[in-house]
DNA sequence: ACGATTTTTTAGCATGACTAAAAAATACAG
DNA sequence: CTGTATTTTTTAGTCATGCTAAAAAATCGT
């Protein structure tokens, strides 16, 4: 008997099979050739593409390899059209009390990973050092700022840009006397509306505090 | 007998276990709570994190869910620092004969997915309709252009932006009498230097005989 | 019609994904 | 330090499913 598996699956791969199939078609390959190249059997490819079985991570990796894409591309949550434009009717908003204001540029559609805002930082404003997953890019629309990445300091002025791995500790500072406008573009979801929350209350089940000195 | 699997694995999950573990630590969770929330056993979590076993896609999905990230984040190919900045010393280049010129903004580091250029399109220039994987964003630095996405036409002028799924057929046209400067940002690798080619010659191996024969 | 190629289906084996429970760390209190 | 409580690792064992081989069924070209 199958145990009472929770009703997980909410983030389930969706139609991975379809993705694989369309990609294969895109390359004009036959199941046979894909199977051979990936070291699998034809029948299995068929089963996977039709969603009857799901491949192991290893097999998926082989397939992604053969199909010349990243393994990720098959696990995205649905393509779907999604909304599109945005004009100069952008909702400029600023956090209460904060002196920075934002103009959201990017939209959110199923599968979207890139987010973008124009950030207006007043003179003297500092963004504390931070490190997180993903990558980001700045393009200075107006004004100038100081960017520090893992100790390295750079001064960026109008027209300059920088692109880096967000895991590297980074901070910014508007050292000038004018407001700086920065076009920010990155993979971090700063709007927090991308994936459905779902939120199981995991936190509440552990031992309250902790807050040890932490390792590292 | 394991067959002689090709030397695939090049796209292999790397250290999926580590990724899972550090993410769990990041949330300050215990294996027990994660196991419970995901409907799995503690021991199994331990095994997975230590790379002794690899989870099925279904389990991975549950875990990603519990750990509040996308399933993708565990399959990325290595973090690694990578180079960083870029100033107004950008290599402006233009394709032979073409009247468009580019200034590359983004850098390429292991794991990077976002690419970015400033495109200068002369008056009258047209970019043919195209559709491909990924998403992209335009921000009009100067001038104005007409963008058409799946039939919908939009005129974007300085300061406007648009963000859409690249799978939707899109084209642009500089309908004005001045050169338009567009900051392009997207997930498509327009520089073609991101992942190693690898390219196995799959096409050439079909035809001839084969079919069963050696069964591997 | 035919054979040739590609895909689907069936039946079945064997690996490994997963569990339960005990052992080993790690931590914490007195 | 000793004991108890918590978290992690290990072990042993099961059952499910990822996967193969081969036959059946489409699809296609001539």
Short mmCIF file of C-alpha atoms (C1' of nucleotides) in Angstrom, two decimals:
data_model
loop_
_atom_site.label_atom_id
_atom_site.label_comp_id
_atom_site.label_asym_id
_atom_site.label_seq_id
_atom_site.Cartn_x
_atom_site.Cartn_y
_atom_site.Cartn_z
CA UNK A 1 0.00 0.00 0.00
CA UNK A 2 1.20 3.41 -0.92
CA UNK A 3 1.37 5.03 2.44
CA UNK A 4 -0.40 8.24 2.92
CA UNK A 5 1.86 10.40 0.89
CA UNK A 6 0.94 13.97 1.59
CA UNK A 7 -0.77 15.76 -1.19
CA UNK A 8 2.56 17.04 -2.35
CA UNK A 9 3.04 17.36 -6.08
CA UNK A 10 1.98 20.97 -6.22
CA UNK A 11 5.28 21.92 -7.76
CA UNK A 12 5.28 18.79 -9.88
CA UNK A 13 7.15 18.86 -13.17
CA UNK A 14 3.98 19.46 -15.13
CA UNK A 15 4.32 18.31 -18.68
CA UNK A 16 7.96 17.45 -18.78
CA UNK A 17 7.22 14.93 -21.49
CA UNK A 18 5.82 17.54 -23.82
CA UNK A 19 8.85 19.71 -23.26
CA UNK A 20 11.17 16.89 -24.15
CA UNK A 21 9.20 15.96 -27.20
CA UNK A 22 8.91 19.42 -28.62
CA UNK A 23 12.59 19.97 -28.05
CA UNK A 24 13.42 16.77 -29.87
CA UNK A 25 11.18 17.74 -32.76
CA UNK A 26 12.82 21.11 -32.77
CA UNK A 27 16.12 19.43 -33.49
CA UNK A 28 14.52 17.11 -35.97
CA UNK A 29 15.68 14.00 -34.19
CA UNK A 30 14.13 10.58 -33.98
CA UNK A 31 13.45 8.80 -30.72
CA UNK A 32 15.91 6.17 -31.78
CA UNK A 33 18.79 8.54 -32.21
CA UNK A 34 18.03 10.33 -28.98
CA UNK A 35 17.79 7.03 -27.17
CA UNK A 36 21.11 5.88 -28.57
CA UNK A 37 22.89 9.10 -27.84
CA UNK A 38 21.58 9.16 -24.31
CA UNK A 39 22.22 5.50 -23.69
CA UNK A 40 18.56 4.69 -23.20
CA UNK A 41 15.97 2.64 -25.03
CA UNK A 42 13.48 3.87 -27.59
CA UNK A 43 10.50 2.60 -25.73
CA UNK A 44 11.57 4.41 -22.66
CA UNK A 45 11.87 7.68 -24.51
CA UNK A 46 8.37 7.13 -25.75
CA UNK A 47 7.09 6.49 -22.25
CA UNK A 48 8.78 9.54 -20.85
CA UNK A 49 7.55 11.83 -23.58
CA UNK A 50 4.02 10.59 -23.04
CA UNK A 51 4.22 11.12 -19.34
CA UNK A 52 3.78 7.46 -18.49
CA UNK A 53 7.03 7.35 -16.57
CA UNK A 54 9.31 10.00 -15.29
CA UNK A 55 13.04 9.70 -15.81
CA UNK A 56 15.62 9.69 -13.08
CA UNK A 57 17.73 12.76 -12.64
CA UNK A 58 20.63 10.97 -14.26
CA UNK A 59 18.61 10.11 -17.34
CA UNK A 60 17.15 13.57 -17.50
CA UNK A 61 20.66 14.95 -17.44
CA UNK A 62 21.67 12.74 -20.34
CA UNK A 63 18.63 13.80 -22.28
CA UNK A 64 19.22 17.47 -21.61
CA UNK A 65 22.74 16.92 -22.79
CA UNK A 66 21.69 15.25 -26.02
CA UNK A 67 19.02 17.84 -26.63
CA UNK A 68 21.51 20.60 -26.07
CA UNK A 69 19.70 22.43 -23.34
CA UNK A 70 20.01 22.86 -19.66
CA UNK A 71 18.23 20.41 -17.49
CA UNK A 72 16.32 23.35 -16.11
CA UNK A 73 14.50 24.09 -19.31
CA UNK A 74 12.39 21.02 -18.85
CA UNK A 75 11.32 21.79 -15.34
CA UNK A 76 9.99 25.26 -15.79
CA UNK A 77 6.46 25.85 -14.74
CA UNK A 78 4.51 26.16 -17.94
CA UNK A 79 5.22 28.63 -20.74
CA UNK A 80 1.87 30.32 -21.33
CA UNK A 81 1.55 33.74 -22.92
CA UNK A 82 1.20 36.14 -20.01
CA UNK A 83 0.82 39.85 -19.98
CA UNK A 84 3.25 42.05 -21.72
CA UNK A 85 3.87 45.74 -21.83
CA UNK A 86 4.47 48.59 -19.49
CA UNK A 87 4.72 52.26 -20.18
CA UNK A 88 5.44 55.45 -18.38
CA UNK A 89 2.48 54.85 -16.23
CA UNK A 90 4.54 52.78 -13.97
CA UNK A 91 3.57 52.40 -10.42
CA UNK A 92 6.26 54.22 -8.54
CA UNK A 93 6.23 53.10 -4.99
CA UNK A 94 8.41 53.53 -2.03
CA UNK A 95 8.62 51.71 1.21
CA UNK A 96 7.24 53.62 4.15
CA UNK A 97 9.88 55.83 5.68
CA UNK A 98 12.46 54.82 3.15
CA UNK A 99 13.85 57.45 0.88
CA UNK A 100 14.30 55.20 -2.11
CA UNK A 101 11.60 54.82 -4.70
CA UNK A 102 11.05 52.21 -7.34
CA UNK A 103 9.48 51.91 -10.72
CA UNK A 104 8.67 48.40 -11.61
CA UNK A 105 9.54 47.43 -15.15
CA UNK A 106 9.16 43.70 -15.37
CA UNK A 107 5.96 41.78 -15.48
CA UNK A 108 5.37 38.38 -14.05
CA UNK A 109 4.28 35.50 -16.19
CA UNK A 110 4.49 31.79 -15.58
CA UNK A 111 8.10 30.80 -15.96
CA UNK A 112 9.51 34.29 -15.88
CA UNK A 113 12.79 34.58 -14.08
CA UNK A 114 13.99 38.06 -14.83
CA UNK A 115 12.85 40.96 -12.70
CA UNK A 116 13.55 44.60 -13.24
CA UNK A 117 13.06 47.97 -11.59
CA UNK A 118 14.34 51.46 -11.84
CA UNK A 119 15.62 52.47 -8.44
CA UNK A 120 15.94 56.10 -7.43
CA UNK A 121 18.50 56.50 -4.70
CA UNK A 122 18.78 59.90 -3.02
CA UNK A 123 22.16 61.43 -2.19
CA UNK A 124 23.89 59.66 0.64
CA UNK A 125 21.73 56.59 0.47
CA UNK A 126 23.36 53.30 1.33
CA UNK A 127 22.24 49.79 0.55
CA UNK A 128 23.69 47.40 3.08
CA UNK A 129 25.96 44.55 2.01
CA UNK A 130 23.98 41.53 1.01
CA UNK A 131 24.46 38.17 -0.61
CA UNK A 132 21.83 35.96 -2.17
CA UNK A 133 21.19 33.55 -4.98
CA UNK A 134 21.08 34.66 -8.56
CA UNK A 135 22.72 37.36 -10.57
CA UNK A 136 21.99 40.98 -11.24
CA UNK A 137 22.89 43.86 -13.45
CA UNK A 138 22.88 47.62 -12.93
CA UNK A 139 22.75 50.21 -15.63
CA UNK A 140 23.12 53.80 -14.49
CA UNK A 141 20.45 55.90 -16.15
CA UNK A 142 21.34 59.03 -14.30
CA UNK A 143 23.63 60.19 -11.53
CA UNK A 144 26.38 58.08 -10.06
CA UNK A 145 26.93 55.54 -7.33
CA UNK A 146 29.65 53.58 -5.64
CA UNK A 147 29.37 49.83 -5.82
CA UNK A 148 31.34 47.52 -3.63
CA UNK A 149 31.63 43.87 -4.42
CA UNK A 150 33.61 41.69 -2.10
CA UNK A 151 35.87 44.53 -1.18
CA UNK A 152 36.35 45.83 -4.69
CA UNK A 153 35.06 49.35 -5.08
CA UNK A 154 33.82 50.75 -8.36
CA UNK A 155 32.36 54.10 -9.18
CA UNK A 156 29.69 53.95 -11.81
CA UNK A 157 28.42 57.00 -13.61
CA UNK A 158 25.70 57.60 -16.15
CA UNK A 159 25.84 54.99 -18.87
CA UNK A 160 27.97 52.55 -16.92
CA UNK A 161 26.86 49.10 -16.02
CA UNK A 162 27.90 46.17 -13.92
CA UNK A 163 26.89 42.53 -13.97
CA UNK A 164 27.74 40.04 -11.25
CA UNK A 165 26.90 36.95 -9.29
CA UNK A 166 24.61 37.97 -6.46
CA UNK A 167 26.26 35.52 -4.13
CA UNK A 168 29.21 37.84 -3.95
CA UNK A 169 28.62 40.25 -1.13
CA UNK A 170 27.60 43.55 -2.63
CA UNK A 171 26.49 46.96 -1.50
CA UNK A 172 25.86 50.35 -3.06
CA UNK A 173 26.19 53.92 -1.97
CA UNK A 174 25.12 57.10 -3.60
CA UNK A 175 28.16 59.21 -2.76
CA UNK A 176 27.07 62.14 -4.92
CA UNK A 177 24.83 65.10 -4.23
CA UNK A 178 22.20 64.15 -6.76
CA UNK A 179 19.67 61.40 -6.90
CA UNK A 180 20.86 58.39 -8.88
CA UNK A 181 18.55 56.42 -11.15
CA UNK A 182 19.57 52.85 -11.65
CA UNK A 183 18.04 50.29 -13.93
CA UNK A 184 18.23 47.08 -11.97
CA UNK A 185 17.78 43.77 -13.64
CA UNK A 186 18.23 40.43 -11.99
CA UNK A 187 16.96 36.97 -11.22
CA UNK A 188 16.02 37.60 -7.64
CA UNK A 189 12.32 37.98 -7.12
CA UNK A 190 12.19 41.35 -5.45
CA UNK A 191 8.46 41.62 -5.85
CA UNK A 192 7.72 38.33 -4.26
CA UNK A 193 4.76 37.50 -6.41
CA UNK A 194 6.21 34.91 -8.70
CA UNK A 195 5.45 31.48 -7.33
CA UNK A 196 2.38 30.78 -5.27
CA UNK A 197 3.19 30.98 -1.58
CA UNK A 198 2.00 27.57 -0.49
CA UNK A 199 3.82 28.06 2.78
CA UNK A 200 3.46 25.16 5.01
CA UNK A 201 4.16 26.28 8.51
CA UNK A 202 7.44 24.61 8.98
CA UNK A 203 9.02 27.24 11.09
CA UNK A 204 6.53 26.93 13.84
CA UNK A 205 7.40 23.35 14.43
CA UNK A 206 10.90 23.76 15.61
CA UNK A 207 12.23 24.92 18.94
CA UNK A 208 11.36 28.57 19.03
CA UNK A 209 14.58 30.50 19.24
CA UNK A 210 18.04 29.08 18.57
CA UNK A 211 19.92 32.00 17.07
CA UNK A 212 23.15 30.36 17.96
CA UNK A 213 26.33 32.04 16.93
CA UNK A 214 25.80 30.16 13.74
CA UNK A 215 28.48 28.51 11.76
CA UNK A 216 30.31 30.78 9.40
CA UNK B 1 25.34 -5.19 -16.38
CA UNK B 2 25.37 -1.48 -16.73
CA UNK B 3 25.89 -1.14 -20.38
CA UNK B 4 28.57 1.10 -21.50
CA UNK B 5 26.82 4.30 -20.84
CA UNK B 6 28.50 6.96 -22.87
CA UNK B 7 30.56 9.34 -20.92
CA UNK B 8 27.54 11.48 -20.46
CA UNK B 9 27.23 13.17 -17.10
CA UNK B 10 28.74 16.39 -18.28
CA UNK B 11 25.52 18.14 -17.39
CA UNK B 12 25.11 15.99 -14.31
CA UNK B 13 23.51 17.54 -11.23
CA UNK B 14 26.84 18.18 -9.57
CA UNK B 15 26.44 18.50 -5.86
CA UNK B 16 22.72 18.56 -5.54
CA UNK B 17 23.02 17.28 -2.01
CA UNK B 18 25.10 20.22 -0.89
CA UNK B 19 22.66 22.61 -2.44
CA UNK B 20 19.79 21.02 -0.58
CA UNK B 21 21.65 21.00 2.67
CA UNK B 22 22.80 24.58 2.57
CA UNK B 23 19.33 25.68 1.63
CA UNK B 24 17.88 23.80 4.57
CA UNK B 25 20.43 25.35 6.89
CA UNK B 26 19.60 28.70 5.40
CA UNK B 27 16.06 28.28 6.61
CA UNK B 28 17.22 26.91 9.92
CA UNK B 29 15.29 23.70 9.51
CA UNK B 30 15.97 20.23 10.82
CA UNK B 31 16.02 17.16 8.62
CA UNK B 32 13.09 15.87 10.57
CA UNK B 33 10.86 18.81 9.84
CA UNK B 34 11.85 18.85 6.20
CA UNK B 35 11.21 15.14 5.95
CA UNK B 36 7.80 15.50 7.54
CA UNK B 37 6.77 18.44 5.44
CA UNK B 38 7.86 16.70 2.29
CA UNK B 39 6.36 13.38 3.21
CA UNK B 40 9.70 11.60 3.26
CA UNK B 41 11.83 9.96 5.92
CA UNK B 42 14.66 11.53 7.84
CA UNK B 43 17.16 8.94 6.84
CA UNK B 44 16.38 9.51 3.24
CA UNK B 45 16.96 13.22 3.55
CA UNK B 46 20.30 12.45 5.08
CA UNK B 47 21.19 10.14 2.23
CA UNK B 48 20.20 12.63 -0.40
CA UNK B 49 22.08 15.48 1.18
CA UNK B 50 25.18 13.35 1.39
CA UNK B 51 24.90 12.33 -2.21
CA UNK B 52 24.44 8.65 -1.44
CA UNK B 53 21.16 8.53 -3.29
CA UNK B 54 19.50 10.86 -5.67
CA UNK B 55 15.83 11.66 -5.25
CA UNK B 56 13.19 11.12 -7.87
CA UNK B 57 11.81 14.14 -9.63
CA UNK B 58 8.68 13.89 -7.57
CA UNK B 59 10.61 13.94 -4.30
CA UNK B 60 12.83 16.72 -5.53
CA UNK B 61 9.74 18.72 -6.33
CA UNK B 62 8.40 18.21 -2.83
CA UNK B 63 11.70 19.25 -1.35
CA UNK B 64 11.93 22.34 -3.52
CA UNK B 65 8.45 23.15 -2.37
CA UNK B 66 9.27 22.78 1.29
CA UNK B 67 12.49 24.70 0.90
CA UNK B 68 10.67 27.47 -0.87
CA UNK B 69 12.71 27.53 -4.03
CA UNK B 70 12.28 26.45 -7.55
CA UNK B 71 13.36 22.99 -8.43
CA UNK B 72 15.81 24.59 -10.80
CA UNK B 73 17.91 26.16 -8.12
CA UNK B 74 19.27 22.78 -7.19
CA UNK B 75 20.30 21.79 -10.65
CA UNK B 76 22.35 24.78 -11.63
CA UNK B 77 25.84 24.12 -12.79
CA UNK B 78 28.16 25.34 -10.09
CA UNK B 79 28.19 28.83 -8.55
CA UNK B 80 31.78 30.11 -8.70
CA UNK B 81 32.63 33.79 -8.48
CA UNK B 82 33.43 34.95 -11.98
CA UNK B 83 34.47 38.30 -13.30
CA UNK B 84 32.47 41.36 -12.67
CA UNK B 85 32.44 44.89 -13.91
CA UNK B 86 32.27 46.79 -17.12
CA UNK B 87 32.57 50.47 -17.82
CA UNK B 88 32.27 52.85 -20.68
CA UNK B 89 35.05 51.09 -22.37
CA UNK B 90 32.63 48.72 -23.85
CA UNK B 91 33.41 46.93 -26.98
CA UNK B 92 31.00 48.33 -29.48
CA UNK B 93 30.74 46.01 -32.38
CA UNK B 94 28.55 45.64 -35.36
CA UNK B 95 27.98 42.80 -37.71
CA UNK B 96 29.53 43.26 -41.10
CA UNK B 97 27.23 45.14 -43.41
CA UNK B 98 24.59 45.51 -40.76
CA UNK B 99 23.67 48.97 -39.64
CA UNK B 100 22.98 48.04 -36.07
CA UNK B 101 25.66 48.26 -33.44
CA UNK B 102 25.91 46.75 -30.02
CA UNK B 103 27.52 47.50 -26.72
CA UNK B 104 27.82 44.48 -24.58
CA UNK B 105 26.92 45.01 -20.95
CA UNK B 106 26.76 41.61 -19.37
CA UNK B 107 29.67 39.43 -18.47
CA UNK B 108 29.71 35.68 -18.53
CA UNK B 109 30.44 33.67 -15.45
CA UNK B 110 29.67 30.08 -14.60
CA UNK B 111 25.98 29.85 -13.99
CA UNK B 112 25.09 33.20 -15.43
CA UNK B 113 21.86 33.28 -17.32
CA UNK B 114 21.17 36.91 -17.95
CA UNK B 115 22.65 38.65 -20.96
CA UNK B 116 22.49 42.28 -21.80
CA UNK B 117 23.41 44.71 -24.56
CA UNK B 118 22.64 48.18 -25.65
CA UNK B 119 21.42 48.06 -29.22
CA UNK B 120 21.61 51.06 -31.50
CA UNK B 121 19.06 50.78 -34.25
CA UNK B 122 19.21 53.32 -37.07
CA UNK B 123 16.06 54.90 -38.51
CA UNK B 124 14.01 52.46 -40.51
CA UNK B 125 15.72 49.40 -39.18
CA UNK B 126 13.63 46.29 -38.81
CA UNK B 127 14.27 43.18 -36.76
CA UNK B 128 12.41 40.26 -38.26
CA UNK B 129 9.79 38.37 -36.29
CA UNK B 130 11.34 35.68 -34.19
CA UNK B 131 10.42 33.25 -31.45
CA UNK B 132 12.74 31.43 -29.10
CA UNK B 133 13.06 30.16 -25.60
CA UNK B 134 13.46 32.50 -22.67
CA UNK B 135 12.29 35.96 -21.87
CA UNK B 136 13.57 39.42 -22.56
CA UNK B 137 13.15 43.02 -21.59
CA UNK B 138 13.68 46.26 -23.45
CA UNK B 139 14.24 49.63 -21.89
CA UNK B 140 14.36 52.55 -24.30
CA UNK B 141 17.35 54.71 -23.45
CA UNK B 142 16.86 57.03 -26.35
CA UNK B 143 14.68 57.39 -29.41
CA UNK B 144 11.63 55.30 -30.08
CA UNK B 145 10.64 52.05 -31.70
CA UNK B 146 7.63 50.00 -32.62
CA UNK B 147 7.38 46.60 -31.07
CA UNK B 148 5.03 43.93 -32.30
CA UNK B 149 4.26 40.91 -30.22
CA UNK B 150 1.93 38.32 -31.62
CA UNK B 151 0.08 40.91 -33.59
CA UNK B 152 -0.12 43.48 -30.83
CA UNK B 153 1.66 46.67 -31.72
CA UNK B 154 3.16 49.00 -29.16
CA UNK B 155 5.12 52.18 -29.60
CA UNK B 156 7.81 52.62 -27.02
CA UNK B 157 9.55 55.92 -26.45
CA UNK B 158 12.38 57.01 -24.22
CA UNK B 159 11.95 55.67 -20.73
CA UNK B 160 9.44 52.99 -21.70
CA UNK B 161 10.03 49.35 -21.24
CA UNK B 162 8.53 46.01 -22.12
CA UNK B 163 9.01 42.54 -20.72
CA UNK B 164 7.74 39.38 -22.36
CA UNK B 165 8.08 35.70 -23.00
CA UNK B 166 10.42 35.25 -25.96
CA UNK B 167 8.35 32.39 -27.26
CA UNK B 168 5.78 34.87 -28.36
CA UNK B 169 6.63 35.96 -31.87
CA UNK B 170 8.16 39.39 -31.65
CA UNK B 171 9.72 41.96 -33.94
CA UNK B 172 10.86 45.56 -33.70
CA UNK B 173 11.00 48.48 -36.05
CA UNK B 174 12.54 51.86 -35.69
CA UNK B 175 9.80 53.89 -37.30
CA UNK B 176 11.36 57.22 -36.38
CA UNK B 177 13.96 59.39 -38.04
CA UNK B 178 16.52 59.05 -35.27
CA UNK B 179 18.65 56.24 -34.05
CA UNK B 180 17.11 54.39 -31.14
CA UNK B 181 19.16 53.09 -28.24
CA UNK B 182 17.67 50.12 -26.50
CA UNK B 183 18.89 48.41 -23.39
CA UNK B 184 18.19 44.76 -24.04
CA UNK B 185 18.20 42.26 -21.25
CA UNK B 186 17.23 38.64 -21.55
CA UNK B 187 17.96 35.01 -20.95
CA UNK B 188 18.88 34.15 -24.50
CA UNK B 189 22.59 33.77 -25.03
CA UNK B 190 23.15 36.23 -27.82
CA UNK B 191 26.90 36.08 -27.44
CA UNK B 192 27.09 32.36 -27.72
CA UNK B 193 29.88 31.85 -25.28
CA UNK B 194 28.05 30.53 -22.27
CA UNK B 195 28.04 26.76 -22.15
CA UNK B 196 30.55 24.57 -23.89
CA UNK B 197 29.20 23.18 -27.15
CA UNK B 198 29.69 19.48 -26.45
CA UNK B 199 27.90 18.51 -29.65
CA UNK B 200 27.82 14.85 -30.15
CA UNK B 201 27.20 13.99 -33.74
CA UNK B 202 23.84 12.49 -33.35
CA UNK B 203 22.53 13.12 -36.81
CA UNK B 204 25.20 11.11 -38.50
CA UNK B 205 24.53 7.99 -36.54
CA UNK B 206 21.15 7.06 -37.80
CA UNK B 207 20.36 5.48 -41.13
CA UNK B 208 22.72 2.66 -42.07
CA UNK B 209 21.83 -0.42 -40.14
CA UNK B 210 21.65 -0.49 -36.39
CA UNK B 211 18.18 -1.18 -35.04
CA UNK B 212 18.84 -3.86 -32.50
CA UNK B 213 22.04 -5.62 -33.22
CA UNK B 214 24.23 -5.09 -30.22
CA UNK B 215 21.64 -3.59 -27.97
CA UNK B 216 23.86 -0.82 -26.78
"C1'" DA C 1 0.06 -2.80 -52.21
"C1'" DC C 2 4.69 -3.18 -49.96
"C1'" DG C 3 8.80 -2.65 -47.06
"C1'" DA C 4 11.14 0.71 -44.27
"C1'" DT C 5 11.06 3.80 -40.45
"C1'" DT C 6 9.22 5.71 -36.37
"C1'" DT C 7 6.32 5.27 -32.42
"C1'" DT C 8 3.47 2.78 -29.08
"C1'" DT C 9 2.49 -1.03 -26.22
"C1'" DT C 10 3.33 -5.03 -23.50
"C1'" DA C 11 5.69 -7.88 -20.23
"C1'" DG C 12 9.15 -8.29 -17.08
"C1'" DC C 13 13.62 -7.73 -14.57
"C1'" DA C 14 16.65 -5.33 -11.29
"C1'" DT C 15 18.15 -1.34 -9.58
"C1'" DG C 16 17.76 2.10 -6.42
"C1'" DA C 17 14.45 5.20 -4.27
"C1'" DC C 18 12.62 5.04 0.06
"C1'" DT C 19 11.30 3.39 4.99
"C1'" DA C 20 11.84 1.98 9.76
"C1'" DA C 21 14.60 1.49 13.41
"C1'" DA C 22 18.84 1.25 15.69
"C1'" DA C 23 23.46 3.50 16.37
"C1'" DA C 24 26.15 7.40 16.66
"C1'" DA C 25 26.97 12.14 17.11
"C1'" DT C 26 25.95 16.57 18.99
"C1'" DA C 27 24.11 19.45 22.31
"C1'" DC C 28 22.36 20.92 26.64
"C1'" DA C 29 21.24 20.89 31.79
"C1'" DG C 30 22.26 20.17 36.20
"C1'" DC D 1 31.18 14.59 34.10
"C1'" DT D 2 26.69 12.06 33.55
"C1'" DG D 3 22.41 11.60 31.77
"C1'" DT D 4 18.62 12.91 28.59
"C1'" DA D 5 17.00 15.03 24.64
"C1'" DT D 6 17.71 16.28 19.74
"C1'" DT D 7 19.70 15.85 15.36
"C1'" DT D 8 22.19 13.12 12.09
"C1'" DT D 9 24.16 8.87 10.25
"C1'" DT D 10 24.04 4.06 9.31
"C1'" DT D 11 22.13 -0.33 8.48
"C1'" DA D 12 19.06 -3.68 6.68
"C1'" DG D 13 15.32 -4.59 3.97
"C1'" DT D 14 10.92 -3.59 0.77
"C1'" DC D 15 8.63 -2.44 -2.87
"C1'" DA D 16 8.06 0.51 -6.58
"C1'" DT D 17 9.49 2.21 -10.76
"C1'" DG D 18 12.97 3.38 -13.95
"C1'" DC D 19 14.33 0.98 -17.69
"C1'" DT D 20 15.03 -2.82 -21.35
"C1'" DA D 21 13.80 -5.94 -25.05
"C1'" DA D 22 10.74 -7.31 -28.31
"C1'" DA D 23 6.49 -7.40 -30.53
"C1'" DA D 24 2.46 -4.62 -32.28
"C1'" DA D 25 0.81 -0.65 -34.33
"C1'" DA D 26 1.12 3.55 -36.75
"C1'" DT D 27 3.21 6.50 -40.25
"C1'" DC D 28 5.41 7.22 -44.50
"C1'" DG D 29 7.37 6.92 -49.01
"C1'" DT D 30 7.30 4.64 -53.57
#
